mmCIF file of C-alpha atoms in Angstrom:
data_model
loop_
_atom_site.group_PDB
_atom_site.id
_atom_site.type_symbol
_atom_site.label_atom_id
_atom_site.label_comp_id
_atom_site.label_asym_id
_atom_site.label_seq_id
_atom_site.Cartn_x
_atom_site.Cartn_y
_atom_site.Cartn_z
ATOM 1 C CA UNK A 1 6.385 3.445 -87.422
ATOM 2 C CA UNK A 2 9.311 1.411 -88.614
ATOM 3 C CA UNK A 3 11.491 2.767 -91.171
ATOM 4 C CA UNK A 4 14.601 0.467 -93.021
ATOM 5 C CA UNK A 5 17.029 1.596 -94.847
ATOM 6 C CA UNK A 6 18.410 -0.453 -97.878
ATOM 7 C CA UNK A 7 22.161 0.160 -97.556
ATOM 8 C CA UNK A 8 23.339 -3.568 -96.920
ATOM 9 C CA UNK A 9 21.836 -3.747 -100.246
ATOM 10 C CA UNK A 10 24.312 -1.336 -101.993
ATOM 11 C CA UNK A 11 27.051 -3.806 -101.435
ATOM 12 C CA UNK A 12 26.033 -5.525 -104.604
ATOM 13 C CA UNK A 13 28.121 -2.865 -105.951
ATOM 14 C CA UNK A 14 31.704 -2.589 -107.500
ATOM 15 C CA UNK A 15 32.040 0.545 -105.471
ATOM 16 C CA UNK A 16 34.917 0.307 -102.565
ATOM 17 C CA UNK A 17 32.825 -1.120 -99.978
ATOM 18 C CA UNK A 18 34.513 1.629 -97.698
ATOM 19 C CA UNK A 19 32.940 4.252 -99.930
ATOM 20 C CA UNK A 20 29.608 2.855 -99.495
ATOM 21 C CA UNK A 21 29.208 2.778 -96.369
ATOM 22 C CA UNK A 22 30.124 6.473 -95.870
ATOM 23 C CA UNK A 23 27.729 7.450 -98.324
ATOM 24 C CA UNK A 24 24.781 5.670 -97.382
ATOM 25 C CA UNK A 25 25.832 6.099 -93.411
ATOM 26 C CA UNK A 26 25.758 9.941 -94.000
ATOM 27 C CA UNK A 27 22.296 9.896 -95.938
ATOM 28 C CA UNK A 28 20.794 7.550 -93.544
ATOM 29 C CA UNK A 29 21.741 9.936 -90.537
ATOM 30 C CA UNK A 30 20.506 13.134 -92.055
ATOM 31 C CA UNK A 31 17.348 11.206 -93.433
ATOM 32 C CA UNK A 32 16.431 10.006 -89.772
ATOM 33 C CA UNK A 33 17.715 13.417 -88.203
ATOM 34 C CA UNK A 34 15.562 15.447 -90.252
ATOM 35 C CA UNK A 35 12.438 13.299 -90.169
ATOM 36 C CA UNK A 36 12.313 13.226 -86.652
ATOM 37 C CA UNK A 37 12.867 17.233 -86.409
ATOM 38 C CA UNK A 38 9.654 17.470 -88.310
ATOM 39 C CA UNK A 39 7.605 14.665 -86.507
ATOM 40 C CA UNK A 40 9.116 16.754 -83.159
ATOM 41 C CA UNK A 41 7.670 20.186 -84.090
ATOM 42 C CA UNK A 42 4.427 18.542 -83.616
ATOM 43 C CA UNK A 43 3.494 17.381 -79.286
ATOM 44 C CA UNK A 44 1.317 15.083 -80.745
ATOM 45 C CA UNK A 45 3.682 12.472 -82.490
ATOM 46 C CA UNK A 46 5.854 9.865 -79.292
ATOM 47 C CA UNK A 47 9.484 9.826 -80.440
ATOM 48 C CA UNK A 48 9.762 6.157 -79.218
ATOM 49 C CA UNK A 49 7.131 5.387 -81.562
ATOM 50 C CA UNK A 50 9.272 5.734 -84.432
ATOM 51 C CA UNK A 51 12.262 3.071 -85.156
ATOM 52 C CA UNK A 52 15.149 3.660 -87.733
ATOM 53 C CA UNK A 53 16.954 0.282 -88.790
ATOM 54 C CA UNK A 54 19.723 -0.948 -91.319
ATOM 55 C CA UNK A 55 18.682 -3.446 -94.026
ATOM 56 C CA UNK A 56 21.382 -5.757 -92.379
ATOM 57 C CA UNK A 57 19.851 -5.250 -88.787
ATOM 58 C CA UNK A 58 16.177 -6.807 -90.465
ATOM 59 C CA UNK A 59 17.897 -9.972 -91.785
ATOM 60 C CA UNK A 60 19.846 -10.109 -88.486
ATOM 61 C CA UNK A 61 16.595 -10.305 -86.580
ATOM 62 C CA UNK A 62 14.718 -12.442 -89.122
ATOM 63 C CA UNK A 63 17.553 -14.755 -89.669
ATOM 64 C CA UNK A 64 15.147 -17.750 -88.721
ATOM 65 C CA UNK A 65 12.621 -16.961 -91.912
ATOM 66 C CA UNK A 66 15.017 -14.904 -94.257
ATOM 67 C CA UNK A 67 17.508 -17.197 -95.594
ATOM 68 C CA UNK A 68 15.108 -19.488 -96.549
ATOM 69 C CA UNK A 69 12.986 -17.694 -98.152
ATOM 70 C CA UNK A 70 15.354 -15.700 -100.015
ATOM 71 C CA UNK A 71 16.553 -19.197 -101.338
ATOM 72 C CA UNK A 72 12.853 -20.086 -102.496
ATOM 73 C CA UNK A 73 12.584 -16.911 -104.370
ATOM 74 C CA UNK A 74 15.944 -17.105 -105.785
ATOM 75 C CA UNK A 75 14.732 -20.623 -107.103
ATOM 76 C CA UNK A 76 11.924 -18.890 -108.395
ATOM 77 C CA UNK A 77 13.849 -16.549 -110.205
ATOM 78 C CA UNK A 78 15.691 -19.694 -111.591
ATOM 79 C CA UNK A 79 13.135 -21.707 -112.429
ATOM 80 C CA UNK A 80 10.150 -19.267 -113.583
ATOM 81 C CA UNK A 81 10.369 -17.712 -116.777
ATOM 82 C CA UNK A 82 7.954 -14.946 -116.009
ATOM 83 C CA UNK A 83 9.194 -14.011 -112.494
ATOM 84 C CA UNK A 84 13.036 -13.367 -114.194
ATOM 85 C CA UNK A 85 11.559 -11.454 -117.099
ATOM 86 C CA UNK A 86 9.800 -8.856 -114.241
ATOM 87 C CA UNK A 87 13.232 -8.985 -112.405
ATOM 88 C CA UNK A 88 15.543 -8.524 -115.919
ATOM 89 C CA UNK A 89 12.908 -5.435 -116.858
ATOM 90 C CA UNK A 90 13.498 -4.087 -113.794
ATOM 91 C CA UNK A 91 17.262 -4.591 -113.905
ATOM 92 C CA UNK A 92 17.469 -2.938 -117.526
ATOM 93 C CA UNK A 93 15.216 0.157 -116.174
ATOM 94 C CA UNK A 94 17.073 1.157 -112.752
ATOM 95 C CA UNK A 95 20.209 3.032 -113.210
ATOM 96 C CA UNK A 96 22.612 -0.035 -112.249
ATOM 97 C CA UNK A 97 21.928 -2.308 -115.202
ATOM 98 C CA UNK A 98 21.587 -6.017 -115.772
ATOM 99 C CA UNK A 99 23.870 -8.276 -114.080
ATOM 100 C CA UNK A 100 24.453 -10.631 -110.609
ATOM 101 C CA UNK A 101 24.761 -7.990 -108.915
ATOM 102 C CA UNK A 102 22.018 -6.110 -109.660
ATOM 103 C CA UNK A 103 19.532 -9.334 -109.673
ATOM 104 C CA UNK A 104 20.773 -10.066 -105.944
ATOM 105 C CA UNK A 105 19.699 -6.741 -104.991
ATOM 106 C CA UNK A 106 16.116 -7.117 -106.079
ATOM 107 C CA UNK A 107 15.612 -10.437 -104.949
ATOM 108 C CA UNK A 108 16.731 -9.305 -101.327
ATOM 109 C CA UNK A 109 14.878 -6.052 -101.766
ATOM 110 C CA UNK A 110 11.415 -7.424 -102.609
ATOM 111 C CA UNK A 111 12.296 -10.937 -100.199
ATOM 112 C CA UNK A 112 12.284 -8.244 -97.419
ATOM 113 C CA UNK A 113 9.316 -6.367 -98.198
ATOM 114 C CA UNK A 114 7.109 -9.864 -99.267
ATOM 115 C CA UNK A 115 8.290 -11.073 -95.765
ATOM 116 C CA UNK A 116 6.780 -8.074 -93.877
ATOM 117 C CA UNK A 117 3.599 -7.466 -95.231
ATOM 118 C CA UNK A 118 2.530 -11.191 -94.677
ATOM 119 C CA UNK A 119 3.396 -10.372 -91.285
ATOM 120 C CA UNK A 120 6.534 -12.756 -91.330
ATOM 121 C CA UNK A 121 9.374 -9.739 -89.960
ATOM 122 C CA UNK A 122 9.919 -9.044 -86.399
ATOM 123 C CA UNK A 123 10.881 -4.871 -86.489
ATOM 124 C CA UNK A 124 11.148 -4.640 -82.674
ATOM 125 C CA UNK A 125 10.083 -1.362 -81.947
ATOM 126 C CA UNK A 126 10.491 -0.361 -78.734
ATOM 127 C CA UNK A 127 7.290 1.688 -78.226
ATOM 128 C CA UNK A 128 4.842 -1.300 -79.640
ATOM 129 C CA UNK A 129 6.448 -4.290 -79.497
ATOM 130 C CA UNK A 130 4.211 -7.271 -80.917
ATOM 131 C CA UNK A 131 1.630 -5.317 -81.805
ATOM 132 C CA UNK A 132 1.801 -4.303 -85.396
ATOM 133 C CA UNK A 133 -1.528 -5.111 -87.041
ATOM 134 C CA UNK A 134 -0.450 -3.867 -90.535
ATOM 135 C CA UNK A 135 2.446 -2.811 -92.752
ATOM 136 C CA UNK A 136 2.338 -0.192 -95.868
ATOM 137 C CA UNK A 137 5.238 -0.081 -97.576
ATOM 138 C CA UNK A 138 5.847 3.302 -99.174
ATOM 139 C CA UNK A 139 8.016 4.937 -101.558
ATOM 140 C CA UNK A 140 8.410 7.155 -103.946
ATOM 141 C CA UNK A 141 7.244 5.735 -107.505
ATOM 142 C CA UNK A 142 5.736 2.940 -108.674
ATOM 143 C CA UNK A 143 6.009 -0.452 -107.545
ATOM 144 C CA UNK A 144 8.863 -3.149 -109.344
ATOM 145 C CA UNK A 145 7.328 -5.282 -111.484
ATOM 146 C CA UNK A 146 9.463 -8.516 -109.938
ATOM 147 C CA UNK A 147 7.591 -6.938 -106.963
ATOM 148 C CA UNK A 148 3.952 -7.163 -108.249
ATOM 149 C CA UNK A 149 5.048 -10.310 -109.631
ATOM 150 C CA UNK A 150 6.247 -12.351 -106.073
ATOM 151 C CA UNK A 151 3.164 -11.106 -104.812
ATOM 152 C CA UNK A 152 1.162 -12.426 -107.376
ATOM 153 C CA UNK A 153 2.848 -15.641 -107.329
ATOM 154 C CA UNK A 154 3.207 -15.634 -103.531
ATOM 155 C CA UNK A 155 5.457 -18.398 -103.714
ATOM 156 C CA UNK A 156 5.232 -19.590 -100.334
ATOM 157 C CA UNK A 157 1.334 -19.531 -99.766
ATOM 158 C CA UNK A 158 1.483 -16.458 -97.131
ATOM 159 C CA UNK A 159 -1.450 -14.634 -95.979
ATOM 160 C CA UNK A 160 -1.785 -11.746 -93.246
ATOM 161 C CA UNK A 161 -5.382 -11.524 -93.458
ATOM 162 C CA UNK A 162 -4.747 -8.905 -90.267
ATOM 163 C CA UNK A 163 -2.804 -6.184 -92.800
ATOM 164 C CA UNK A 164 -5.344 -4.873 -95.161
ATOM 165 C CA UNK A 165 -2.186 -3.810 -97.326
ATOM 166 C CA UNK A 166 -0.547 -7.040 -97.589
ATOM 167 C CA UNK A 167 -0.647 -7.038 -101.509
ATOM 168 C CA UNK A 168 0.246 -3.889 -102.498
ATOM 169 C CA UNK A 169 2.777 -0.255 -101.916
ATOM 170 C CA UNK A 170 1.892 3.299 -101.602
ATOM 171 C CA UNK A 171 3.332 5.740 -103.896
ATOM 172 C CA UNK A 172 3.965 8.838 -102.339
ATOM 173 C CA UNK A 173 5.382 10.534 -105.360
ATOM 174 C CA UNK A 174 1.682 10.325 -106.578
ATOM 175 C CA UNK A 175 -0.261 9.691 -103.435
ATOM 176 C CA UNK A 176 -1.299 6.095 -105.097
ATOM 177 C CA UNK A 177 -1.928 2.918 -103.305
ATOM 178 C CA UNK A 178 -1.226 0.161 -105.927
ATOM 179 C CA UNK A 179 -2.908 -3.297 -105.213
ATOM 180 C CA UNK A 180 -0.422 -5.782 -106.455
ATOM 181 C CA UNK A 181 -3.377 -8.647 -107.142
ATOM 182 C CA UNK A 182 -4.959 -5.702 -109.511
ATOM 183 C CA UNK A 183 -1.982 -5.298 -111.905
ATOM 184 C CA UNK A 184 -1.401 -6.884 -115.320
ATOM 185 C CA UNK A 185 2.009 -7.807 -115.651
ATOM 186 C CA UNK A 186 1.892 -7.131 -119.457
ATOM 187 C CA UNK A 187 -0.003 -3.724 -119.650
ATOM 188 C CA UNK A 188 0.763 -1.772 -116.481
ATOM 189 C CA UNK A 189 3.254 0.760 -117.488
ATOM 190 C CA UNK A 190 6.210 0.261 -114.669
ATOM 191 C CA UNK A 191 8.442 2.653 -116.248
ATOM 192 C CA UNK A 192 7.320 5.976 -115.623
#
């Protein structure tokens, strides 16, 4: 299991940058520290198996496929009306607002996650290297609607026929795998 934590992101921030890395360094040590005290309680679960990396480490591996497909979906974002309404609405609904800042975050954020279910990211992990069949991506709540949207538009053609969940999220807030080529744009509720 691969887990990556989205605190390169946080830079698009007007917080001290000094700040921000404290912050998220602290919650991303007591996040891994604590998961792996529960997966440890259990004999069952290999500790190798299980591989804890930085948002910036991800692009550092993937530097041959990220930056240019982060520029493709930026030029989306530029050029498709639809795709920058989904990334606006979810700009306006997250705490942080509507501005560069905030758009660059998203764009990264849902770059990252397009890239590895299609099968496109390289997470080395140590215990299984080059043999990850799928990828879930999981959190809690339901999915962005710039998400849903790249998906739908899957702006570079990818397929990962190989992950079953290459179009959609798992919400584990209410146990819900959303397929992304299921949801209307207009009448899914995102906000709630």
């Amino acid at each position: 299991m691969v887990t990556w934590y989205s605190d390169y992101l946080y830079f698009h921030s007007d917080e001290p940058a000094n700040m921000l890395r404290d912050r998220y360094k602290e919650l991303m040590v007591a996040h891994k520290n604590g998961f792996m005290n529960i997966v440890l309680k259990d004999n069952i679960w290999i500790k190798k198996a299980f591989s804890f990396y930085t948002f910036g480490q991800v692009i550092i591996d993937n530097s041959e496929i990220f930056p240019s497909t982060f520029t493709k979906v930026l030029d989306l974002y530029k050029t498709d009306a639809q795709f920058r309404s989904c990334v606006e609405f979810d700009c306006k609904n997250a705490p942080h607002g509507l501005g560069e800042k905030e758009i660059m975050f998203i764009l990264e954020e849902i770059t990252t996650i397009y890239l590895a279910a299609k099968g496109k990211l390289n997470f080395n992990n140590r215990f299984v290297p080059g043999t990850e069949k799928w990828v879930l991506h999981f959190y809690p709540g339901k999915p962005l609607k710039s998400e849903v949207c790249l998906f739908q538009k899957n702006p570079l053609k990818l397929s990962n026929p190989k992950n079953k969940f290459e179009n959609g999220s798992y919400d584990l807030e209410n146990k819900k795998y959303y397929d992304y080529l299921e949801i209307d744009l207009e009448s899914f509720n995102f906000s709630d």
